[in-house]
CSV table of C-alpha atoms in Angstrom, one decimal:
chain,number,residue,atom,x,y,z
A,1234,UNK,CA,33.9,-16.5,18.8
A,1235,UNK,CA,34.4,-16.9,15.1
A,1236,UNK,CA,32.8,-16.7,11.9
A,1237,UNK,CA,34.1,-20.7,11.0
A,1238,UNK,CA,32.2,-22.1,14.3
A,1239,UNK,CA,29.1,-19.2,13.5
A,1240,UNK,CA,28.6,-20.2,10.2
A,1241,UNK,CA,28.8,-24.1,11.0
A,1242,UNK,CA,26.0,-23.6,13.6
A,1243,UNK,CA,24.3,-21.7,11.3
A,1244,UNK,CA,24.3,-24.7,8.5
A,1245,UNK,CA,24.0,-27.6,11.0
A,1246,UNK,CA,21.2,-25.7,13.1
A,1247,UNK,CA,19.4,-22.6,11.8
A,1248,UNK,CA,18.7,-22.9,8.7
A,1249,UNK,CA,15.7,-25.0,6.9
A,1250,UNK,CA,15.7,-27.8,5.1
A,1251,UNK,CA,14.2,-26.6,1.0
A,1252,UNK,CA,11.9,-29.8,0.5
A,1253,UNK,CA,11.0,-29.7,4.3
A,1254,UNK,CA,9.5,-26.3,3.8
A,1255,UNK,CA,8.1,-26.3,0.5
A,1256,UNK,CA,6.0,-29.3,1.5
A,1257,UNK,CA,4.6,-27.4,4.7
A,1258,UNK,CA,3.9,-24.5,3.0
A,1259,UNK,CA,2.4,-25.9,0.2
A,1260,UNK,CA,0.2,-27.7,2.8
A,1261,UNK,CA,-0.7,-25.0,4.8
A,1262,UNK,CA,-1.6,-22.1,2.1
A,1263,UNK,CA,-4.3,-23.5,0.6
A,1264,UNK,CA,-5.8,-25.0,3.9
A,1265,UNK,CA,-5.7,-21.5,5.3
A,1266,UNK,CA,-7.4,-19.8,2.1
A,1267,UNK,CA,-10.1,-22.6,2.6
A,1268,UNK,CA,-10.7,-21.6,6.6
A,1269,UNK,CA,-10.5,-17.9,6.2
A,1270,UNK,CA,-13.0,-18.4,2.7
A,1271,UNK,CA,-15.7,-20.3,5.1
A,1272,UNK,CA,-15.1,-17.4,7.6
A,1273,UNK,CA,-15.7,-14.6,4.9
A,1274,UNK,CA,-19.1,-16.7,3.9
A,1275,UNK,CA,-20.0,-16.2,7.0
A,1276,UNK,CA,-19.1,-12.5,7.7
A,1277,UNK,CA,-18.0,-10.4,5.4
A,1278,UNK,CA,-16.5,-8.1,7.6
A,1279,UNK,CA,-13.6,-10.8,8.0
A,1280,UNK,CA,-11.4,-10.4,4.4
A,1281,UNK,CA,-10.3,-13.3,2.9
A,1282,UNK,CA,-6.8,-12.2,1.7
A,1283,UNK,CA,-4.6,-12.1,5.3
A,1284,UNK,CA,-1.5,-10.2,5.6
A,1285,UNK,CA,1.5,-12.5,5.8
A,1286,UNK,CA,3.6,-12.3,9.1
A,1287,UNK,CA,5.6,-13.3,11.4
A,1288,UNK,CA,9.1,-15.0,11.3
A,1289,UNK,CA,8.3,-17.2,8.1
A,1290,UNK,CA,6.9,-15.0,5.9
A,1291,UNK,CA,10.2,-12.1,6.9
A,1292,UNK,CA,12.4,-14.7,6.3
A,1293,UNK,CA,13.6,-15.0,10.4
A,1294,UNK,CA,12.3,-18.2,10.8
A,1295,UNK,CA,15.1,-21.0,12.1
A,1296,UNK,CA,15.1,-24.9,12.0
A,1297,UNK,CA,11.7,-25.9,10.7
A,1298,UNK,CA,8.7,-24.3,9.2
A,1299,UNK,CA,6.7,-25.2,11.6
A,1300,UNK,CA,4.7,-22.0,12.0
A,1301,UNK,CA,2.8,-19.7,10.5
A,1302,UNK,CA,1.2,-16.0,11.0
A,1303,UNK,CA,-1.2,-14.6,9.1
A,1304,UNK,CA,-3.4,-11.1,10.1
A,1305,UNK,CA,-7.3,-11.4,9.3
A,1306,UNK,CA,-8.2,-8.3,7.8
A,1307,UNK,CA,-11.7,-6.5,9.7
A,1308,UNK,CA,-13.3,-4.6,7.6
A,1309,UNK,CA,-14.4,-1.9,9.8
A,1310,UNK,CA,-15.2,0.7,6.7
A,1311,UNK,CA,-14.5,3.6,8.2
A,1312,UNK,CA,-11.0,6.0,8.8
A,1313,UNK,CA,-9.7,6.6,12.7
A,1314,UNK,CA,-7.7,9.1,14.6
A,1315,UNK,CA,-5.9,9.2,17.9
A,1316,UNK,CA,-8.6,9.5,20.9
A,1317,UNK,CA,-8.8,12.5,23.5
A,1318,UNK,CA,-11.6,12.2,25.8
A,1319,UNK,CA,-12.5,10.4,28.9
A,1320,UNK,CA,-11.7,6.9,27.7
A,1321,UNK,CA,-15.0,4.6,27.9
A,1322,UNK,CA,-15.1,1.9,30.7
A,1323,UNK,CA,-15.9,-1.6,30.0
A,1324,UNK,CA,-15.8,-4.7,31.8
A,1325,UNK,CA,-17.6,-8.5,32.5
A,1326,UNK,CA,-20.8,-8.8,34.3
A,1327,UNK,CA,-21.9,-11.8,35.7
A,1328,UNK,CA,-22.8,-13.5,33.0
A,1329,UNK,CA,-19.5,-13.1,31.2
A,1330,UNK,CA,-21.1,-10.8,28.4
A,1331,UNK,CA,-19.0,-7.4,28.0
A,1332,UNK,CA,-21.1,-4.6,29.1
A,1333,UNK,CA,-20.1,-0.4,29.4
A,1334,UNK,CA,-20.1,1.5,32.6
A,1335,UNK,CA,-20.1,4.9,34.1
A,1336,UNK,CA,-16.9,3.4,36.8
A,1337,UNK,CA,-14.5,1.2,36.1
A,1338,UNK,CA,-15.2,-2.5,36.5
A,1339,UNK,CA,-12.8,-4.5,38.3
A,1340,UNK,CA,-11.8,-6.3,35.0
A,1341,UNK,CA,-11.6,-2.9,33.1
A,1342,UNK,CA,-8.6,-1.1,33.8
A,1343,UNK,CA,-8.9,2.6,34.7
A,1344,UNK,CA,-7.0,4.3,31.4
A,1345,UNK,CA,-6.3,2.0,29.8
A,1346,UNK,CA,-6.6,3.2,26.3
A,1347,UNK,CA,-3.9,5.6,27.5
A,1348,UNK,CA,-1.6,3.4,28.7
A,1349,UNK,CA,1.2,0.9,27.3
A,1350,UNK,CA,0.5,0.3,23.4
A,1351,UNK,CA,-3.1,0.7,23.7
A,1352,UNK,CA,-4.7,3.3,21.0
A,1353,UNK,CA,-8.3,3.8,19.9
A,1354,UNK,CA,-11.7,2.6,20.3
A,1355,UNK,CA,-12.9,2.6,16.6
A,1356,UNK,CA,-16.4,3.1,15.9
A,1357,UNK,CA,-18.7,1.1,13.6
A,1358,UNK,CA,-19.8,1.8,10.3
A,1359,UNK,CA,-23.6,1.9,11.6
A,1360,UNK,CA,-24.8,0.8,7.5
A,1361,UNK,CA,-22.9,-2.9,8.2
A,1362,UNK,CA,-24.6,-6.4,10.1
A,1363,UNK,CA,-24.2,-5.7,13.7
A,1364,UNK,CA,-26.6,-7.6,15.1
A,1365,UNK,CA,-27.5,-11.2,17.4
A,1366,UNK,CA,-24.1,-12.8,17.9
A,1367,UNK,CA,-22.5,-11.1,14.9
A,1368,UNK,CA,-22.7,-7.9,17.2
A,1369,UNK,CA,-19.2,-6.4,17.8
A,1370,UNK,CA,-20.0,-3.2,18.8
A,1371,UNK,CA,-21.4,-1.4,22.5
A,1372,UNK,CA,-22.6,2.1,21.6
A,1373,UNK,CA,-20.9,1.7,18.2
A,1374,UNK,CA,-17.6,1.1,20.2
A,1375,UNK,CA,-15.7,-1.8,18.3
A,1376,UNK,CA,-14.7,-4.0,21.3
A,1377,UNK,CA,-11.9,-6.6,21.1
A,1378,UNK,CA,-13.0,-9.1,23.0
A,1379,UNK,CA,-16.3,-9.2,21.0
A,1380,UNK,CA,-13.9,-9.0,17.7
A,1381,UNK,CA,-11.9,-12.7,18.9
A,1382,UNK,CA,-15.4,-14.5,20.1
A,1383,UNK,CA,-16.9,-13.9,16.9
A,1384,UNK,CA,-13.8,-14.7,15.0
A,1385,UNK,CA,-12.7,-18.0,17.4
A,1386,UNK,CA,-16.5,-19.2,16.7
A,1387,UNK,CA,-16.0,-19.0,13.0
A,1388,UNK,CA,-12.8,-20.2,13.1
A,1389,UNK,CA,-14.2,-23.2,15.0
A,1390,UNK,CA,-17.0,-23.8,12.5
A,1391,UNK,CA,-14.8,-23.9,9.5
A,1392,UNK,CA,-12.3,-26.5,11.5
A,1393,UNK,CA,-15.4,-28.4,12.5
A,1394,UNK,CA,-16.1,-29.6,9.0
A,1395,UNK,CA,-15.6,-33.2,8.1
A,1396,UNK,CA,-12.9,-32.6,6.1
A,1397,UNK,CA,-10.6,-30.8,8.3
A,1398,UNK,CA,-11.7,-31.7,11.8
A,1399,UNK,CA,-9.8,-35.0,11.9
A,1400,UNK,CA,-6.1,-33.4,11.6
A,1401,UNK,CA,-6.8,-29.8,12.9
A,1402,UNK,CA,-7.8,-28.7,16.5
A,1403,UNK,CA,-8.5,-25.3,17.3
A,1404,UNK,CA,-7.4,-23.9,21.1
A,1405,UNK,CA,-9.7,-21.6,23.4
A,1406,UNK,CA,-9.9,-18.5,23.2
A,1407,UNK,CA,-6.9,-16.8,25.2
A,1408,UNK,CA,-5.3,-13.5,26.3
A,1409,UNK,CA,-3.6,-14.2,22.4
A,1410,UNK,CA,-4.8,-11.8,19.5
A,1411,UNK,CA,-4.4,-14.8,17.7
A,1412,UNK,CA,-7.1,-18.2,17.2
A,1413,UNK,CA,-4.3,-21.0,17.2
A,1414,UNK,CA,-4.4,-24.1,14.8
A,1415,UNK,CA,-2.7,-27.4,15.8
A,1416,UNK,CA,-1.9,-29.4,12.6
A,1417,UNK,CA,-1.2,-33.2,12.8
A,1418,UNK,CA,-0.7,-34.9,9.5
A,1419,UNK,CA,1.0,-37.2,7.3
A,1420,UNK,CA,1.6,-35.1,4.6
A,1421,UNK,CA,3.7,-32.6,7.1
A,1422,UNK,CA,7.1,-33.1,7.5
A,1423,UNK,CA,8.7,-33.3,10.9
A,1424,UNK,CA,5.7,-33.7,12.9
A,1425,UNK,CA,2.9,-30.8,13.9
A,1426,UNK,CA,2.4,-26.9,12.6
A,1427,UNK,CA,1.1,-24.5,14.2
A,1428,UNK,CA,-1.1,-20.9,12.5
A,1429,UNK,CA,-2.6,-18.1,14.5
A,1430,UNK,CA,-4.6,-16.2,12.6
A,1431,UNK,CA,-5.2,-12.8,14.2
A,1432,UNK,CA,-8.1,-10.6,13.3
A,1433,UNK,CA,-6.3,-6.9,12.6
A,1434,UNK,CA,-7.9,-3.4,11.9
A,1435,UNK,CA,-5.8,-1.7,9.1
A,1436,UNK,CA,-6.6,1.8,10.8
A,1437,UNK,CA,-2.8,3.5,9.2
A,1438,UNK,CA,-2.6,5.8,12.4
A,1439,UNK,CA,0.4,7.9,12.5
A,1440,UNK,CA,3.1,8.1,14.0
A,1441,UNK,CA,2.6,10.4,17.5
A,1442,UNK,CA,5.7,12.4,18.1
A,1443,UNK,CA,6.2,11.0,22.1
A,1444,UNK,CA,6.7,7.4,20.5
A,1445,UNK,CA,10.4,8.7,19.7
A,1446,UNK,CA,11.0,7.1,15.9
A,1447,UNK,CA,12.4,8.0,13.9
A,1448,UNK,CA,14.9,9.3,15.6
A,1449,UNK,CA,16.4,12.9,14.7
A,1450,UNK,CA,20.0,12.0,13.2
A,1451,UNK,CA,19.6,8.2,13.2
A,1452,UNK,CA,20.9,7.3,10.1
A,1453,UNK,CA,19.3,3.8,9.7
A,1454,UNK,CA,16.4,3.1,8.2
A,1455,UNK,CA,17.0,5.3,5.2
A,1456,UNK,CA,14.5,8.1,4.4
A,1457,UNK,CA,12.7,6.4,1.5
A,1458,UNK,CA,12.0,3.4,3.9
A,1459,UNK,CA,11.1,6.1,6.8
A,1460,UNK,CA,8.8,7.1,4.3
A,1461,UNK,CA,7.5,4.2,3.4
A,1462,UNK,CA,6.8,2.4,7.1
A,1463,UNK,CA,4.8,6.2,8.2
A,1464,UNK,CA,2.4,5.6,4.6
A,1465,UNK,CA,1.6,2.2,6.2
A,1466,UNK,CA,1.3,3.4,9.8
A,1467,UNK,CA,-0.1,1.6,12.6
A,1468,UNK,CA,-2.7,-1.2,12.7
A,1469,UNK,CA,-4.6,-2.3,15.8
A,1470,UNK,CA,-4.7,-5.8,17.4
A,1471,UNK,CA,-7.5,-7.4,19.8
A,1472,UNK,CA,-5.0,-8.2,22.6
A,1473,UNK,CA,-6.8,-6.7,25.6
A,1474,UNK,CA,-10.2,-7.6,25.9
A,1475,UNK,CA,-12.0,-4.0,26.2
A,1476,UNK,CA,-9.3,-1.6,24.5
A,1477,UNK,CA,-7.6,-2.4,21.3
A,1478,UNK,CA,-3.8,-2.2,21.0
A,1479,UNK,CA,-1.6,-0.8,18.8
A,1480,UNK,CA,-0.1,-2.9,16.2
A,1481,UNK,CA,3.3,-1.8,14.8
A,1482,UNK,CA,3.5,-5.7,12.9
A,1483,UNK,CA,3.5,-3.8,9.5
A,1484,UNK,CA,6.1,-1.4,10.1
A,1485,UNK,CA,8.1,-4.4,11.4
A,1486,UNK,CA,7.9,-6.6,8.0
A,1487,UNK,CA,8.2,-3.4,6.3
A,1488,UNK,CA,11.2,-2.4,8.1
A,1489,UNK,CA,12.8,-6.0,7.4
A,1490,UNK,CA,11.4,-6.1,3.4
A,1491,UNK,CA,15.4,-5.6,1.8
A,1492,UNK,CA,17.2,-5.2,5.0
A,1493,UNK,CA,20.0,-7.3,3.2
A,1494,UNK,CA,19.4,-6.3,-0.2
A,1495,UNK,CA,23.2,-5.3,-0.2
A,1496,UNK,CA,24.3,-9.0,0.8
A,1497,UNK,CA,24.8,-8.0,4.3
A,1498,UNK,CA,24.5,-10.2,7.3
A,1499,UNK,CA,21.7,-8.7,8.9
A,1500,UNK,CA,18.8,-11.6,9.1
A,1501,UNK,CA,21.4,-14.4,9.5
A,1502,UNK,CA,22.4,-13.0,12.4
A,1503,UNK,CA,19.2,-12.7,13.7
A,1504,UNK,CA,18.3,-16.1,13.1
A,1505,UNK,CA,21.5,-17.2,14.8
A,1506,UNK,CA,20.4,-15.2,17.5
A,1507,UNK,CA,17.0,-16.6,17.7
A,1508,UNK,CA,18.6,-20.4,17.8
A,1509,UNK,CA,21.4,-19.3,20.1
A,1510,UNK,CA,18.0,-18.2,22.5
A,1511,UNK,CA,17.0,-21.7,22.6
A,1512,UNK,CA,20.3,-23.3,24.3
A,1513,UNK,CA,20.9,-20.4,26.6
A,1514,UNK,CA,17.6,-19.9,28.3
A,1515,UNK,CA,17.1,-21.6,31.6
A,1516,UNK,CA,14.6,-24.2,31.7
A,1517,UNK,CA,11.5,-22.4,32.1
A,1518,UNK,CA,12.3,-18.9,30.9
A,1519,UNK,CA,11.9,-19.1,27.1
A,1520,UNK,CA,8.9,-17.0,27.4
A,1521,UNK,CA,10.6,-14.2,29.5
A,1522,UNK,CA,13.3,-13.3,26.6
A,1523,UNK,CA,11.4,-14.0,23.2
A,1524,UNK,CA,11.7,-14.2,19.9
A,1525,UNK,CA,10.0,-10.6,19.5
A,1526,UNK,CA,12.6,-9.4,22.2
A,1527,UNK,CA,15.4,-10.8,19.4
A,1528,UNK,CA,13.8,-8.7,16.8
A,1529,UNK,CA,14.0,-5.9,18.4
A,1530,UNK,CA,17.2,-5.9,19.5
A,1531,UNK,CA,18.5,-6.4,16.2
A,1532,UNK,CA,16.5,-3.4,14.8
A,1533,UNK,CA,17.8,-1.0,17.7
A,1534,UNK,CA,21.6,-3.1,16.6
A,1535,UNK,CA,20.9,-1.6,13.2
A,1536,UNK,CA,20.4,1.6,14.0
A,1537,UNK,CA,23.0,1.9,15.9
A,1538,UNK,CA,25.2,0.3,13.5
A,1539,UNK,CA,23.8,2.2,10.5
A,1540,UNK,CA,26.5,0.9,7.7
A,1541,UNK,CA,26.4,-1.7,5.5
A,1542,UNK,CA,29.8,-2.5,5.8
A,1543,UNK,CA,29.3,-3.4,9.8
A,1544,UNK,CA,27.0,-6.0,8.2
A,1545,UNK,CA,29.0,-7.8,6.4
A,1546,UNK,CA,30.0,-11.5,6.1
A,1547,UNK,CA,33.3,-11.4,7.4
A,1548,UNK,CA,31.9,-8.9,10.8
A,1549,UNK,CA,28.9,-12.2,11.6
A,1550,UNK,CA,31.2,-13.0,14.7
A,1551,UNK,CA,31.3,-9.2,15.4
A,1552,UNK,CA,27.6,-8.6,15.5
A,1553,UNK,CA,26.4,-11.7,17.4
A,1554,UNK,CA,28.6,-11.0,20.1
A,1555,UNK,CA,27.5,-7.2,19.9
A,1556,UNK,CA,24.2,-8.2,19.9
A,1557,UNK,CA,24.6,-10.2,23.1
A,1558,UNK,CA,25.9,-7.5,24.9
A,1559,UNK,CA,22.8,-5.3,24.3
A,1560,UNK,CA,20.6,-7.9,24.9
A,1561,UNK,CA,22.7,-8.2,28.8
A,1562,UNK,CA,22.6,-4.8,29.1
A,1563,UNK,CA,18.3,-4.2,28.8
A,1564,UNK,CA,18.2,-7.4,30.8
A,1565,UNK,CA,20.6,-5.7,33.5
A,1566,UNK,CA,18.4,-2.6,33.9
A,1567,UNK,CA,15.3,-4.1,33.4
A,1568,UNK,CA,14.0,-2.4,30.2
A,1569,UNK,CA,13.8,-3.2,27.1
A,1570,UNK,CA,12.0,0.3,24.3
A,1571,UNK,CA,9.8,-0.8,21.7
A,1572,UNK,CA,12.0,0.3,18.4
A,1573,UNK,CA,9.0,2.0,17.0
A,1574,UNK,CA,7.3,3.5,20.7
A,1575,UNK,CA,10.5,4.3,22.9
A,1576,UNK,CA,7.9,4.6,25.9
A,1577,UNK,CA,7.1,0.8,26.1
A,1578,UNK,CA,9.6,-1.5,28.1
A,1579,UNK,CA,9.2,-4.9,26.6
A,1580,UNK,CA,11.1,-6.1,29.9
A,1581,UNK,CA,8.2,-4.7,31.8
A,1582,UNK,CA,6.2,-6.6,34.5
A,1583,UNK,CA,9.1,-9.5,33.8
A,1584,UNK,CA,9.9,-11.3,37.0
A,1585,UNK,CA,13.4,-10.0,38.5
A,1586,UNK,CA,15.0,-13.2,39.3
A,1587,UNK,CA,14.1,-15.0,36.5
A,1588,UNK,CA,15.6,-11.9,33.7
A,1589,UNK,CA,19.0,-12.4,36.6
A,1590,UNK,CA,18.9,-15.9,35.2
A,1591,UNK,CA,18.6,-15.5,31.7
């Protein structure tokens, strides 16, 4: 492998065309504003202003800008801490409605808030609109599935509209944080655009010391960006239905903001990674080794390779082919860390035979 052959691919392949880009963006921002403005009308405790995320917005993003993330801000109005009691159990009755127990529910996993990259049950500011099909709450207990139903049928309502509903279809609710927009029109370029727009609670938990980062006498990040991602802290996501999960998608842009401020190779190697991905998966696997996989094996690649000049131009070949070698060696044994929470395997729950053939 050399950097010639890399940095072809990299032109001919990864990276996106300027007018291309500019005319999806400037298509999509202000349709966005105009959803998430209808949403707020409706329910103040959605924000209007998301948080930009995802590969676009950190400059990862390869071929086309043909998707977008964005984090919906819920207002919850109050501060959180780490839970330490008997974690609440919720589940579906019959009738599909969320409802608490004494026992676990077969749909409501015992632990779970203790388990994987699950964190609190934040409580309701009781002074807020909690009521008829605006309710979000059991017992004051914010619950996530309640969160994405409201949100989805918002979401729905604003897509609905005349105006909108002919190029934009919104997809059912699923296991997803995120309400997904398909966009089909002519003034796209390159076909349709995708946007999941994900209601987040900005809670800033901190770091716990079992997550393992940052790591005593790991020299990447640098202490002022240390700093920096523990001020921001951790978020919380409405992936589970009954237990909200921590979200560490803050940290991440944070950790990326400058990461080649030096002129080092450090996104363009991810990107190449990320396109690389695409031709070396098996037919059916993508989904198995993903793009967030990618990211974090660059991040755990930085760390380990702290210095700038291991990141430069002229060492692209170096790094991709480093890279690669990590990534083979979490496949091998099965497990993957979380950069920020050493105690979740990404590769967990994968299918054996299908992580052999990637």
């Amino acid at each position: 492998m050399d950097n010639s052959v890399l940095n072809r691919f990299y032109e001919d392949n990864v990276k996106m065309t300027r007018d291309e880009t500019s005319q999806n963006v400037n298509f999509v921002t202000p349709l966005v504003n105009d959803i998430l403005q209808y949403v707020h009308e409706r329910d103040k405790r959605f924000q209007i202003q998301p948080l930009n995320v995802g590969s676009y917005y950190s400059h990862l993003k390869v071929s086309r800008a043909d998707e977008f993330d964005y984090s919906v801000v819920l207002d919850a109005g109050s501060s959180f801490s780490w839970s330490t009691g008997t974690p609440a159990y919720y589940g579906f009755n019959g009738n599909n409605e969320v409802v608490r127990t004494s026992i676990p529910l077969p749909s409501a996993p015992v632990g779970k808030c203790f388990t994987d990259i699950s964190g609190t049950i934040p409580k309701w500011n009781s002074e807020r609109s909690n009521e008829g099909p605006a309710c979000l709450t059991i017992d004051n207990d914010i619950i996530p599935i309640k969160v994405k139903r409201r949100f989805k049928a918002l979401v729905s309502e604003a897509v609905n509209r005349p105006q909108i509903r002919q190029y934009v279809d919104a997809k059912r609710l699923s296991e997803s944080p995120a309400a997904t927009l398909t966009i089909s029109h002519p003034n796209i370029a390159g076909g349709t655009i995708s946007v999941d727009l994900a209601p987040i609670i900005k809670l800033h938990i901190p770091f716990k010391p079992e997550f393992g980062w940052p790591r005593s006498g790991a020299r990447w990040p640098s202490c002022t960006k240390i700093q920096e991602i523990k001020t921001e802290g951790i978020h919380e996501v409405a992936k589970d239905p009954f237990y909200w999960s921590l979200s560490f998608v803050m940290c991440e842009k944070k950790l990326i903001d400058g990461i080649d401020s030096n002129g080092t190779c450090r996104k363009k190697s991810q990107r190449i990674m990320k396109k690389l991905r695409e031709s070396w998966c098996p037919k059916g696997t993508k989904q198995i080794i993903t793009s967030y996989h990618l990211k974090n094996i660059l991040f755990w690649e930085c760390e380990n390779r702290p210095s700038d000049e291991e990141w430069t131009n002229e060492k692209l070949s170096v790094r991709i082919e480093s890279m690669c070698y990590l990534l083979i060696q979490h496949i091998q044994r099965g497990n993957l860390p979380l950069y920020f929470h050493t105690g979740v395997n990404l590769l967990k729950n994968k299918d054996r035979d299908v992580l052999d053939k990637v």
